CSV table of C-alpha atoms in Angstrom, one decimal:
chain,number,residue,atom,x,y,z
A,1,MET,CA,-12.6,-2.1,-4.1
A,2,LYS,CA,-14.9,-4.3,-2.2
A,3,SER,CA,-17.2,-2.5,0.3
A,4,ALA,CA,-16.5,-2.3,4.0
A,5,SER,CA,-18.8,-2.4,7.0
A,6,VAL,CA,-18.7,-0.3,10.1
A,7,GLY,CA,-17.1,-2.2,13.0
A,8,VAL,CA,-15.9,-5.1,10.8
A,9,PRO,CA,-12.2,-5.5,10.2
A,10,TYR,CA,-11.2,-4.8,6.6
A,11,PHE,CA,-8.3,-5.9,4.4
A,12,PHE,CA,-7.6,-5.4,0.7
A,13,LYS,CA,-4.3,-5.9,-1.1
A,14,ILE,CA,-3.3,-3.8,-4.1
A,15,ASP,CA,-0.4,-5.0,-6.4
A,16,ILE,CA,1.4,-2.4,-8.4
A,17,ILE,CA,2.6,-3.8,-11.7
A,18,GLY,CA,4.8,-2.3,-14.4
A,19,GLY,CA,8.2,-2.2,-12.7
A,20,PRO,CA,9.9,-1.7,-9.3
A,21,VAL,CA,8.5,1.3,-7.3
A,22,MET,CA,11.2,3.8,-6.3
A,23,GLY,CA,12.1,3.7,-2.6
A,24,GLY,CA,9.9,0.9,-1.7
A,25,TRP,CA,12.2,-2.1,-1.4
A,26,TYR,CA,14.1,-1.4,1.9
A,27,HIS,CA,13.5,-0.5,5.5
A,28,GLN,CA,11.3,2.6,5.3
A,29,ARG,CA,11.5,5.6,7.5
A,30,SER,CA,9.3,5.7,10.5
A,31,GLY,CA,5.8,6.9,9.7
A,32,TYR,CA,6.0,6.3,6.0
A,33,ILE,CA,2.6,5.9,4.3
A,34,PRO,CA,2.4,4.7,0.7
A,35,GLY,CA,-0.6,7.0,-0.2
A,36,THR,CA,-3.4,9.1,1.2
A,37,VAL,CA,-6.7,8.2,2.8
A,38,THR,CA,-9.5,10.8,3.0
A,39,PRO,CA,-11.1,11.3,5.5
A,40,SER,CA,-8.1,10.3,7.6
A,41,ASP,CA,-10.3,9.6,10.7
A,42,ALA,CA,-12.4,6.8,9.2
A,43,GLY,CA,-10.4,3.9,10.7
A,44,ILE,CA,-8.8,2.8,7.4
A,45,PHE,CA,-5.0,2.9,6.9
A,46,LEU,CA,-2.3,2.0,4.3
A,47,ARG,CA,1.0,0.2,4.6
A,48,ASN,CA,3.4,-1.6,2.2
A,49,CYS,CA,3.3,-5.4,2.3
A,50,LEU,CA,6.2,-7.2,4.0
A,51,LEU,CA,8.4,-9.4,1.7
A,52,PRO,CA,8.5,-13.0,2.8
A,53,ASP,CA,12.0,-14.2,3.6
A,54,GLU,CA,12.2,-16.5,0.6
A,55,ASN,CA,11.6,-13.5,-1.8
A,56,THR,CA,14.7,-11.6,-0.6
A,57,ASP,CA,18.3,-11.7,-1.9
A,58,ASP,CA,21.6,-11.3,-0.1
A,59,SER,CA,21.7,-7.5,-0.6
A,60,MET,CA,18.5,-7.3,1.6
A,61,ALA,CA,19.4,-9.9,4.2
A,62,HIS,CA,20.5,-7.3,6.8
A,63,LYS,CA,17.5,-5.0,6.4
A,64,GLU,CA,14.5,-5.5,8.7
A,65,PRO,CA,11.7,-5.4,8.0
A,66,ARG,CA,11.8,-5.9,4.3
A,67,TYR,CA,9.0,-4.0,2.5
A,68,ASN,CA,7.5,-4.7,-0.9
A,69,GLY,CA,7.1,-1.4,-2.6
A,70,ASN,CA,4.9,-2.9,-5.3
A,71,CYS,CA,2.3,-4.0,-2.8
A,72,VAL,CA,0.0,-1.8,-0.6
A,73,GLU,CA,-2.4,-3.1,2.0
A,74,VAL,CA,-5.6,-1.3,2.9
A,75,TYR,CA,-6.5,-2.3,6.4
A,76,GLY,CA,-8.4,-1.2,9.6
A,77,THR,CA,-11.8,-1.2,11.1
A,78,PRO,CA,-14.1,1.5,9.6
A,79,ASN,CA,-15.8,3.5,12.4
A,80,LYS,CA,-18.4,5.4,10.4
A,81,VAL,CA,-20.5,5.2,7.2
A,82,VAL,CA,-18.6,7.2,4.7
A,83,GLU,CA,-17.1,7.2,1.2
A,84,ILE,CA,-13.3,6.9,1.6
A,85,LYS,CA,-11.0,8.2,-1.1
A,86,ILE,CA,-7.6,6.5,-1.4
A,87,ASN,CA,-4.7,7.7,-3.6
A,88,ILE,CA,-1.6,5.7,-4.3
A,89,SER,CA,1.1,7.3,-6.3
A,90,GLY,CA,4.8,7.2,-6.8
A,91,GLY,CA,7.6,6.6,-9.4
A,92,MET,CA,8.9,3.5,-11.1
A,93,TYR,CA,12.5,2.9,-12.1
A,94,GLY,CA,13.3,2.8,-15.8
A,95,SER,CA,15.0,0.0,-17.7
A,96,MET,CA,16.5,-0.6,-21.2
A,97,ILE,CA,13.0,-1.2,-22.6
A,98,ALA,CA,10.9,1.3,-20.6
A,99,PRO,CA,11.6,4.8,-19.2
A,100,ALA,CA,11.2,5.8,-15.6
A,101,ASN,CA,7.6,6.8,-15.0
A,102,TYR,CA,5.2,8.4,-12.5
A,103,PHE,CA,1.9,6.7,-11.5
A,104,SER,CA,-1.2,7.8,-9.6
A,105,LYS,CA,-4.3,5.7,-9.0
A,106,ASP,CA,-7.5,6.7,-7.1
A,107,TYR,CA,-9.7,4.2,-5.3
A,108,THR,CA,-13.1,4.6,-3.6
A,109,LEU,CA,-14.0,2.5,-0.6
A,110,ASN,CA,-17.7,2.6,0.4
A,111,VAL,CA,-18.3,2.0,4.1
A,112,VAL,CA,-21.8,0.8,4.9
A,113,LYS,CA,-23.8,-0.2,8.0
A,114,PRO,CA,-23.5,-4.0,8.7
């Protein structure tokens, strides 16, 4: 991940490829976070990306907002110099050509002085 600077807004998008992520394509429960951020008080947060209206089908039309379970946004304004550990994990639906599978990916975000 690209480095972040204390006091400067940060944004980074992570796309998850390999198949649809389980439970990520609908209105998520309140407080849902698609991973972990350590330390949790560093000013950096995670959320699933919103699907643009043109990328939804009739089965999703009544669901607001529409989240993309295969996309995670890392965002916030770092408030201290620290090395932040981010873990994104979950499961993927299977298909005729690939079995259902679990994934886990660790990222490191270095926060530096501006």
